[in-house]
Short mmCIF file of C-alpha atoms and ligand atoms in Angstrom, two decimals:
data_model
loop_
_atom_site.label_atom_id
_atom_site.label_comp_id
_atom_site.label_asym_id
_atom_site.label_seq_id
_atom_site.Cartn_x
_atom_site.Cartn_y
_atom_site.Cartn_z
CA UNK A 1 0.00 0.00 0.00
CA UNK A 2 1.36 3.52 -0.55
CA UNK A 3 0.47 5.86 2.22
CA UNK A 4 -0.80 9.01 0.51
CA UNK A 5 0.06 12.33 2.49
CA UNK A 6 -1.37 15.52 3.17
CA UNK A 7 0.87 18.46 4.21
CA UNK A 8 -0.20 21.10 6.22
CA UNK A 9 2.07 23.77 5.93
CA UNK A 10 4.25 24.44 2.60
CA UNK A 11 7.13 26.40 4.16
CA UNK A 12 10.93 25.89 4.45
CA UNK A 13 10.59 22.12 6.58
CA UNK A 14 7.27 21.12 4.86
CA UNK A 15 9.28 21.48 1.32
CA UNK A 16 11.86 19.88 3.13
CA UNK A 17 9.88 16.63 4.29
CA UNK A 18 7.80 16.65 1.04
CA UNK A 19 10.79 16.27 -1.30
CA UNK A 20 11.75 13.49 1.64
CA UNK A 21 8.72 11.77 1.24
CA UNK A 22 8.87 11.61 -2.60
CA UNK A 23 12.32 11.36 -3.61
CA UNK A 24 13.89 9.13 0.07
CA UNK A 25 11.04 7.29 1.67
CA UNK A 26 9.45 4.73 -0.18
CA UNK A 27 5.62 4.02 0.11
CA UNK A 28 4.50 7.61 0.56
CA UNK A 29 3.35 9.55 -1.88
CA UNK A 30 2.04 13.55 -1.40
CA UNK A 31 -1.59 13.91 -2.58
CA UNK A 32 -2.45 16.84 -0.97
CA UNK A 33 -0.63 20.19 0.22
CA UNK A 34 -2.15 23.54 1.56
CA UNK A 35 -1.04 26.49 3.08
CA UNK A 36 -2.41 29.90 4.22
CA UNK A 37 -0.22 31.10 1.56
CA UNK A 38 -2.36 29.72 -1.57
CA UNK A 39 0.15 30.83 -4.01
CA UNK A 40 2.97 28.90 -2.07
CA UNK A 41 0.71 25.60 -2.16
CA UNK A 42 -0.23 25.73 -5.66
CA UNK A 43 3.77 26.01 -6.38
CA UNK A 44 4.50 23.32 -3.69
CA UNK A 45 2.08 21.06 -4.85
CA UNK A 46 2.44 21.42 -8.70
CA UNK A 47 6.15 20.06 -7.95
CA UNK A 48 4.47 16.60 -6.94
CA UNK A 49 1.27 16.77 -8.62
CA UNK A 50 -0.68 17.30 -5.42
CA UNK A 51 -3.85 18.50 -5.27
CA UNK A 52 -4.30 22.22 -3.25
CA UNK A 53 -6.70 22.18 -0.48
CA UNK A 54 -7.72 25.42 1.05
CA UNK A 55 -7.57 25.09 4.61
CA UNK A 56 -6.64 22.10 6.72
CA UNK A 57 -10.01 20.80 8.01
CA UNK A 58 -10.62 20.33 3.91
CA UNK A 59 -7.42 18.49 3.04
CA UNK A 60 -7.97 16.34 6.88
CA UNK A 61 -11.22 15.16 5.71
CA UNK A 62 -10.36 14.56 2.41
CA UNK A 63 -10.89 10.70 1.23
CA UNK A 64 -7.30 11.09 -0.86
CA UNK A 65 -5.39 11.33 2.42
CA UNK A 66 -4.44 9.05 4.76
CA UNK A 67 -2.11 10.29 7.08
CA UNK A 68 -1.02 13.78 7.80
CA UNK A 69 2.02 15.96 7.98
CA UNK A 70 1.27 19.16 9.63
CA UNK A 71 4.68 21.76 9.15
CA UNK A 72 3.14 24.91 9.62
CA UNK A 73 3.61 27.61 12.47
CA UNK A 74 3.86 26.27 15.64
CA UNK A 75 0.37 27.94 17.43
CA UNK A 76 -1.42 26.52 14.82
CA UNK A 77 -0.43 23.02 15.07
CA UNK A 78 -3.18 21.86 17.85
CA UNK A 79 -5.70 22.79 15.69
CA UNK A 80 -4.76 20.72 12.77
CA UNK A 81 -3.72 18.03 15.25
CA UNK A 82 -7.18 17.68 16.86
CA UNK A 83 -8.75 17.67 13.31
CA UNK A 84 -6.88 14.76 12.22
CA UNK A 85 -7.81 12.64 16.03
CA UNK A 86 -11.11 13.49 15.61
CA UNK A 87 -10.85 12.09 11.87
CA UNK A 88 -8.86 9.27 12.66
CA UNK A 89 -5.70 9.36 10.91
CA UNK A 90 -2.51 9.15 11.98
CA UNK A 91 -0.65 12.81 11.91
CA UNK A 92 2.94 13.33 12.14
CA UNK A 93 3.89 16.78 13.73
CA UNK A 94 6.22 19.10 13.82
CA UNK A 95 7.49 19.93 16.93
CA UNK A 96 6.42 21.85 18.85
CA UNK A 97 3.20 19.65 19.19
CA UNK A 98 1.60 22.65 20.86
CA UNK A 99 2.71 25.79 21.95
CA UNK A 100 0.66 25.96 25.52
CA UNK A 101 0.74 22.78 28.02
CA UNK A 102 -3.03 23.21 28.08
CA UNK A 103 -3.05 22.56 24.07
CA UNK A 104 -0.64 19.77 24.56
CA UNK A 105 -3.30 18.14 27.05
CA UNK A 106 -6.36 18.16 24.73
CA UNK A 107 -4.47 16.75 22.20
CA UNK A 108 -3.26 13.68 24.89
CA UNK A 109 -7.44 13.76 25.76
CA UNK A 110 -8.20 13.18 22.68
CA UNK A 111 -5.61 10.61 21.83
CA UNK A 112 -6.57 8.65 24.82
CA UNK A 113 -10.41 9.24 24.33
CA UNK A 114 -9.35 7.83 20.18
CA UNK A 115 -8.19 4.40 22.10
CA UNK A 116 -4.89 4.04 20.40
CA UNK A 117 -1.92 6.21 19.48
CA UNK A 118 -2.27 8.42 16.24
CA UNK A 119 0.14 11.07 17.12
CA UNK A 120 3.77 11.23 16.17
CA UNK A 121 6.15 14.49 17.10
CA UNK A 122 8.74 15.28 15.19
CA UNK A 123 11.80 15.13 17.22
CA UNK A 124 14.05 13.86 14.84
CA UNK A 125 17.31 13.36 17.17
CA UNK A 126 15.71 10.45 18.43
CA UNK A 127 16.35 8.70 14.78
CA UNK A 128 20.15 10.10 14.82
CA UNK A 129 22.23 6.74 14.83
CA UNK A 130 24.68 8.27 16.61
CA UNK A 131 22.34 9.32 18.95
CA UNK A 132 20.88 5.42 19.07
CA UNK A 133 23.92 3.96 19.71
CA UNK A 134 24.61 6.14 22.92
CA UNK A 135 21.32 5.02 24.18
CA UNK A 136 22.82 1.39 23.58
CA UNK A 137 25.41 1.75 25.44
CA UNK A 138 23.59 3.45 28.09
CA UNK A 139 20.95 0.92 28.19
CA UNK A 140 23.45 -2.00 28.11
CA UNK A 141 24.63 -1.18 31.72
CA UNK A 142 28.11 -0.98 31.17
CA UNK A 143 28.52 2.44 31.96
CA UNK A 144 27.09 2.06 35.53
CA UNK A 145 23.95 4.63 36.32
CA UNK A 146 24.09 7.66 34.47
CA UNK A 147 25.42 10.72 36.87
CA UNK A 148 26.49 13.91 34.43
CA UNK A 149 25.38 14.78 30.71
CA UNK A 150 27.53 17.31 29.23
CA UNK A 151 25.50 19.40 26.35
CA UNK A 152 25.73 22.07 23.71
CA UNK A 153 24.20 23.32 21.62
CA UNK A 154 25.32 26.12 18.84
CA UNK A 155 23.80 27.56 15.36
CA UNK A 156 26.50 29.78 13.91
CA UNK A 157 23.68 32.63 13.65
CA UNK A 158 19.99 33.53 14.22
CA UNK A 159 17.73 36.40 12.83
CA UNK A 160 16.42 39.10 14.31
CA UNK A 161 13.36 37.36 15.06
CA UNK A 162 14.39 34.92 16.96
CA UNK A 163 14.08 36.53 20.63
CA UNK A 164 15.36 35.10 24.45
CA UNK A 165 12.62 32.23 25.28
CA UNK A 166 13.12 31.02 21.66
CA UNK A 167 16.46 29.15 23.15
CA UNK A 168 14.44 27.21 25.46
CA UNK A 169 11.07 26.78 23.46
CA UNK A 170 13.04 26.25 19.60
CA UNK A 171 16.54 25.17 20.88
CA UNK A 172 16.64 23.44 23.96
CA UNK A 173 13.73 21.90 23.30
CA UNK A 174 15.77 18.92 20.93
CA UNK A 175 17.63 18.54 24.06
CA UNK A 176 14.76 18.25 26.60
CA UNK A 177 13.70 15.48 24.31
CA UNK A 178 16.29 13.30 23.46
CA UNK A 179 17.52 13.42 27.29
CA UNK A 180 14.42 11.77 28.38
CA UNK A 181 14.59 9.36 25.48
CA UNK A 182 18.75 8.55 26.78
CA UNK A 183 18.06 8.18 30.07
CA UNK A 184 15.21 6.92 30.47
CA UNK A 185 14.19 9.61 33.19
CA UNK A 186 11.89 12.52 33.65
CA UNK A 187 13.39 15.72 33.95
CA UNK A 188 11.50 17.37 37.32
CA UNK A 189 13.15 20.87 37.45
CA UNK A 190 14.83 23.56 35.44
CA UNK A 191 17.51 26.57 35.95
CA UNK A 192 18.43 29.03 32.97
CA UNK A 193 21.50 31.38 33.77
CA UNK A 194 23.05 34.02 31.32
CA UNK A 195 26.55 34.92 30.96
CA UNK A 196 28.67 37.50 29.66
CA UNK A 197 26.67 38.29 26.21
CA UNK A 198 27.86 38.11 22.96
CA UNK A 199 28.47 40.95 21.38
CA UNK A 200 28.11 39.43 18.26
CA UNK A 201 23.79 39.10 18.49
CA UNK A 202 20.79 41.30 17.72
CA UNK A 203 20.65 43.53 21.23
CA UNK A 204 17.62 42.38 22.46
CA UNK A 205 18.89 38.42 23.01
CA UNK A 206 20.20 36.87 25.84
CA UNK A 207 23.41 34.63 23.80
CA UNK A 208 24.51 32.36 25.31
CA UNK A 209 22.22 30.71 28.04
CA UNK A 210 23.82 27.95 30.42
CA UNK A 211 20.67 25.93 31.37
CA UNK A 212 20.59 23.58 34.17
CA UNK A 213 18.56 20.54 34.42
CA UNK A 214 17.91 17.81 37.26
CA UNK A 215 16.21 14.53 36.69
CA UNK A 216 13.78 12.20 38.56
CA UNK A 217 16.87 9.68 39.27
CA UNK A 218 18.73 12.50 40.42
CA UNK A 219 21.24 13.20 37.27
CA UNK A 220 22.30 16.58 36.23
CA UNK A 221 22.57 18.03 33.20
CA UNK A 222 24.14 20.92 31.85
CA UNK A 223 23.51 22.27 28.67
CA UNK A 224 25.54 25.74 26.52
CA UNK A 225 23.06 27.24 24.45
CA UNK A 226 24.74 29.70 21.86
CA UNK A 227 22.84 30.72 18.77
CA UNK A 228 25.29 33.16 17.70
CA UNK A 229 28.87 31.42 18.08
CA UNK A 230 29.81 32.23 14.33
CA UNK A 231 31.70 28.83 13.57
CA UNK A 232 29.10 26.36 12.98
CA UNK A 233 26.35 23.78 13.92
CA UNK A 234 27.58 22.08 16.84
CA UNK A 235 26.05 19.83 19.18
CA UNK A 236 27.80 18.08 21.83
CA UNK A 237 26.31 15.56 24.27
CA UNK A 238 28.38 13.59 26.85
CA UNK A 239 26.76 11.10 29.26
CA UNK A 240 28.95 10.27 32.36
CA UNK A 241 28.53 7.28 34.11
CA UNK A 242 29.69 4.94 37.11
CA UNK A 243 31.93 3.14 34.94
CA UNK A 244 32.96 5.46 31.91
CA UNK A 245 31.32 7.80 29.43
CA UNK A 246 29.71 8.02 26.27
CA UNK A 247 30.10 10.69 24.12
CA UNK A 248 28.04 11.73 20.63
CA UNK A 249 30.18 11.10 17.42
CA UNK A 250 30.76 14.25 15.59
CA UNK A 251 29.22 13.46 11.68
CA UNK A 252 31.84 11.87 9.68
CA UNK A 253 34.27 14.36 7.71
CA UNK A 254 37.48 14.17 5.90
CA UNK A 255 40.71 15.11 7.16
CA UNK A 256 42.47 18.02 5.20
CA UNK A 257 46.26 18.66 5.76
CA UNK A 258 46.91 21.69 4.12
CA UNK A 259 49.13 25.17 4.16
CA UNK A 260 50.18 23.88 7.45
CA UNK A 261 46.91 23.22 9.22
CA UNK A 262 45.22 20.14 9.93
CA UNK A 263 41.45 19.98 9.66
CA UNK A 264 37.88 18.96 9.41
CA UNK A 265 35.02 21.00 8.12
CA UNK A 266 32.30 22.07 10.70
CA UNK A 267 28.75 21.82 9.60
CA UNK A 268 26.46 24.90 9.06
CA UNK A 269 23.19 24.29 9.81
CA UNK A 270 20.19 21.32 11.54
CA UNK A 271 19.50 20.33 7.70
CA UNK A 272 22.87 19.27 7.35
CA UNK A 273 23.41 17.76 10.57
CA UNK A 274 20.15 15.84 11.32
CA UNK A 275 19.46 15.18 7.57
CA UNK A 276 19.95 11.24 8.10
CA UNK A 277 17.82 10.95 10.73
CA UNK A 278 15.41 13.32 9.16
CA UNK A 279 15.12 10.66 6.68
CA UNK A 280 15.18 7.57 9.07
CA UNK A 281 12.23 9.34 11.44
CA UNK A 282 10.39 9.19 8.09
CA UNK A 283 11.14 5.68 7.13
CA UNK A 284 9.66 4.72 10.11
CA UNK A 285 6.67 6.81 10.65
CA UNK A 286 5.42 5.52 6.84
CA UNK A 287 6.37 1.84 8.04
CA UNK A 288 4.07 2.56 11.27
CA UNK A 289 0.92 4.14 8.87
CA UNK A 290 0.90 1.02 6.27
CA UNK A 291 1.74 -1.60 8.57
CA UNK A 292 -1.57 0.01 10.74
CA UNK A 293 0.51 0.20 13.71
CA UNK A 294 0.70 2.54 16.35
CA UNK A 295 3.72 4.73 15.97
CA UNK A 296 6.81 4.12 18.02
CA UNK A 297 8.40 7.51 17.48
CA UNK A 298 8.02 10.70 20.04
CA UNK A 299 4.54 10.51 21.24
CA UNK A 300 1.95 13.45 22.00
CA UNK A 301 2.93 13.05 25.71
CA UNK A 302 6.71 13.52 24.63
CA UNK A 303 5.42 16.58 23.29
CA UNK A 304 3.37 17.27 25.95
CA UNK A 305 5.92 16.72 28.27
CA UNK A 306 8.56 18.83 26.43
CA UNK A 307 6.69 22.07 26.44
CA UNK A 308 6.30 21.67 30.49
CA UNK A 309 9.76 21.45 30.47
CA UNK A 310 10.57 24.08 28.49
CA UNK A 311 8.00 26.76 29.94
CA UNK A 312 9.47 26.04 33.33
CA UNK A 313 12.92 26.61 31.86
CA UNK A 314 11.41 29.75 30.79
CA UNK A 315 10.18 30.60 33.96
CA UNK A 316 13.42 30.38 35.26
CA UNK A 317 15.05 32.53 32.27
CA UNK A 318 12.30 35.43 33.32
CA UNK A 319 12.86 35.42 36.83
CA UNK A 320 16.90 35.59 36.63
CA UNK A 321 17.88 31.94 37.21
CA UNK A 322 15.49 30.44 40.09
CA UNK A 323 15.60 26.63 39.78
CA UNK A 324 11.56 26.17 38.60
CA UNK A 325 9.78 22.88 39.31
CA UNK A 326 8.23 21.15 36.42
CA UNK A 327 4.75 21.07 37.19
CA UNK A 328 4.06 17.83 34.93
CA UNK A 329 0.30 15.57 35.37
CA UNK A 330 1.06 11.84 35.67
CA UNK A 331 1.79 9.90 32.91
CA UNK A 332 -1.24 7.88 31.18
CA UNK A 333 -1.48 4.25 30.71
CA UNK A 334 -1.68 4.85 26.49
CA UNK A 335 2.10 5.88 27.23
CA UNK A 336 3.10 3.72 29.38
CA UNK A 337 2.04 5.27 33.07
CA UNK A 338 -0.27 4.40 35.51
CA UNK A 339 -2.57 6.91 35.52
P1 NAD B 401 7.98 28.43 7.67
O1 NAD B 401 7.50 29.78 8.11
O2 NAD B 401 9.07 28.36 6.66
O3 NAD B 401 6.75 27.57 7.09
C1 NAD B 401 5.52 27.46 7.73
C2 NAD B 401 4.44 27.48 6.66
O4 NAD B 401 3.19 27.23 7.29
C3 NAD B 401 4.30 28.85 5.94
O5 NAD B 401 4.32 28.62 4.55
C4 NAD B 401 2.96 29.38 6.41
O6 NAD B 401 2.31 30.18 5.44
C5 NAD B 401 2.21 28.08 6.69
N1 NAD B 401 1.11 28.16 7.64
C6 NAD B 401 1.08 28.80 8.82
N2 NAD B 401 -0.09 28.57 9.44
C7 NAD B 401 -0.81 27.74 8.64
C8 NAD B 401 -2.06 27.12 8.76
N3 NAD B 401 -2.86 27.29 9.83
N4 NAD B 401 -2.48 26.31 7.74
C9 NAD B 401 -1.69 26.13 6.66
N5 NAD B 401 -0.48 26.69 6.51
C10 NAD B 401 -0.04 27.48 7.50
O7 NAD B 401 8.38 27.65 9.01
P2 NAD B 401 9.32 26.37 9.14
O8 NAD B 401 10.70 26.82 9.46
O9 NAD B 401 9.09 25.48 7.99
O10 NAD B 401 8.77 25.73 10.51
C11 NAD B 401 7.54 25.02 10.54
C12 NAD B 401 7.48 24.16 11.81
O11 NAD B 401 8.57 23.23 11.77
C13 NAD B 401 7.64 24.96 13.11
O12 NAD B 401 6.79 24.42 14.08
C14 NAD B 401 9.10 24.73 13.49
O13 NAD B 401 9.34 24.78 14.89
C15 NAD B 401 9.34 23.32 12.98
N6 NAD B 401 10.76 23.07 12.68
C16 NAD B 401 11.31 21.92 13.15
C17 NAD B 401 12.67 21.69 12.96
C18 NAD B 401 13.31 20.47 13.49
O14 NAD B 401 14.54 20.48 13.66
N7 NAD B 401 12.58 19.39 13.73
C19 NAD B 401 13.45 22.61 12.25
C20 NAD B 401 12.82 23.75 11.75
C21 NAD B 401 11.47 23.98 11.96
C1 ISE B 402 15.47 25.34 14.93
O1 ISE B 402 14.08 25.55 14.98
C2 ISE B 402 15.76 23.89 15.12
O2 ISE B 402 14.91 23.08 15.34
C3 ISE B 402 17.21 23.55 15.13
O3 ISE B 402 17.42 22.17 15.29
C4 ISE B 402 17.88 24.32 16.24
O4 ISE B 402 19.28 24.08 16.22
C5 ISE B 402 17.65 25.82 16.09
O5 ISE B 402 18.26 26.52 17.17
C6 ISE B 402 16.15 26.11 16.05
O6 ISE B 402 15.95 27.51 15.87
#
């Protein structure tokens, strides 16, 4: 069966995953595309011979799609979420899932009132391999418990538009995730402090942020957040254990000896970086829709749980670096809690 598509949102990542979905992923195919921008979807769609919708409630309901991809803005993803529960098809999301907790809830309601799992949210790190293979090694034991992760996280530049809370709620927020995913562990407070600034940032933006997390089992984490660092996409993650650490590969590059230095390129931007596991978190969300199963990637109580997380490291942020409590509702049984 070939899962046909519709795409919610026709911007920079929704081209992104629709060339993905035609040209990488086998068994997909995009049938339908719309956008508030009806000029952008008719260009978008022409590409793949989609059909335009215009709104997402019409392309949803539309007997030409069965699953959906919603990429547009991030306050308008709950809506278009909902739609697609309440229609019963599965929906892969961009992350954020919803911009409020109280969004992220309804969505979990209405998952939970569905019976099953429909929702996937697109945190891609979780499909990084080398990513996977720390969480091996974690997982195998040989390591001892988990004590210390070591993160950071830099973009060489940012636009104007990107403003203070954006580190936690656009950055960080890859971090939040695939921490919980590593360890295992919930994280249960927050603590955002701000160094010297860069001068090299829009005034307005608080560059670099250390943030500070603590987990259930007790391990800390600290994580650089530097959006303006000039040299690169970097992220760095080292877990320290009992017995030893593990430490995330940097993506393979050649070695270049030249004019008396020795070198390796550093990468520029997330497309580059992630664009493996962009294509592996794809793989396996199609595999999920035509094999009728529920999804195994992030689910809408990741996503849930992420923008807690990130809204208390917020909190913290706004009230010059109190440690903030994440105020997070117990876990459901459709996710594997008790409640
Ligand atoms: P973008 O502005 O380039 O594209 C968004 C598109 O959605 C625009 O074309 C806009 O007109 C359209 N749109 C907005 N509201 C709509 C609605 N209600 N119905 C239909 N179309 C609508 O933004 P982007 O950079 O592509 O980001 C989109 C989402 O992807 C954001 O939530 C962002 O956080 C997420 N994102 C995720 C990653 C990642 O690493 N996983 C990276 C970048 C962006
Ligand atoms: C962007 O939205 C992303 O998701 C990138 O992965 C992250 O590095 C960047 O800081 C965000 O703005």
């Amino acid at each position: 069966m070939t899962v046909r598509v519709g795409v919610i949102g026709a911007g920079m990542i929704g081209q992104d995953h629709i060339r993905r979905l035609t040209d990488v992923v086998t068994g997909a195919q995009v049938t339908a595309v719309t956008d508030i921008d009806q000029a952008r979807a008719a260009e978008v769609a022409a590409r793949v011979g989609a059909t335009v919708f215009p709104a997402g409630s019409d392309l949803i309901a539309s007997p030409d799609v069965d699953a959906v991809l919603v990429t547009s803005w991030g306050p308008t993803h709950a809506e278009h979420v909902l739609n697609a529960i309440a229609a019963g098809k599965p929906v892969f999301c961009e992350k954020p899932l919803a911009t409020t907790a109280e969004d992220c809830l309804r969505i979990v309601e209405a998952e939970r009132a569905h019976g099953r799992r429909l929702v996937q949210v697109g945190f891609m790190r979780r499909f990084d391999a080398g990513y996977r293979q720390m969480k091996e090694v974690i997982t195998s034991g040989s390591l001892g418990a988990p004590l210390i992760v070591h993160c950071a996280h830099r973009n060489p530049t940012v636009p104007e538009s990107y403003t203070s809370v954006m580190a936690a709620q656009d950055t960080a927020v890859h971090e939040i995730d695939v921490l919980r995913w590593l360890l295992d562990d919930e994280i249960v407070s927050a603590q955002v402090i701000t160094p010297r600034a860069t001068s090299q940032r829009f005034g307005h933006l608080k560059d670099p942020q250390l943030m500070y997390f603590e987990t259930a089992n007790g391990v800390r984490i600290d994580l650089e957040v530097f959006v303006n660092c000039q040299y690169g996409y970097d992220i760095q993650c080292e877990t320290v254990g009992e017995a030893g650490l593990v430490r995330l590969p940097d993506p393979a590059a050649v070695a270049v000896r030249t004019a008396g230095q020795h070198g390796t390129a550093v990468l520029q931007d997330w497309k580059g970086r992630f664009a493996d596991a962009f294509d592996t978190e794809f793989r396996e969300w199609v595999a999920s829709v035509e094999a009728g199963t529920e999804p195994t990637g992030p689910s809408a109580w990741d996503g849930y749980a992420a923008t807690v997380i990130t809204d208390a490291a917020v909190r913290s942020l706004d009230s010059d670096g109190t440690v903030v409590t994440v105020d997070m509702k117990p876990r459901p049984a459709l996710y594997g809690g008790t409640a």
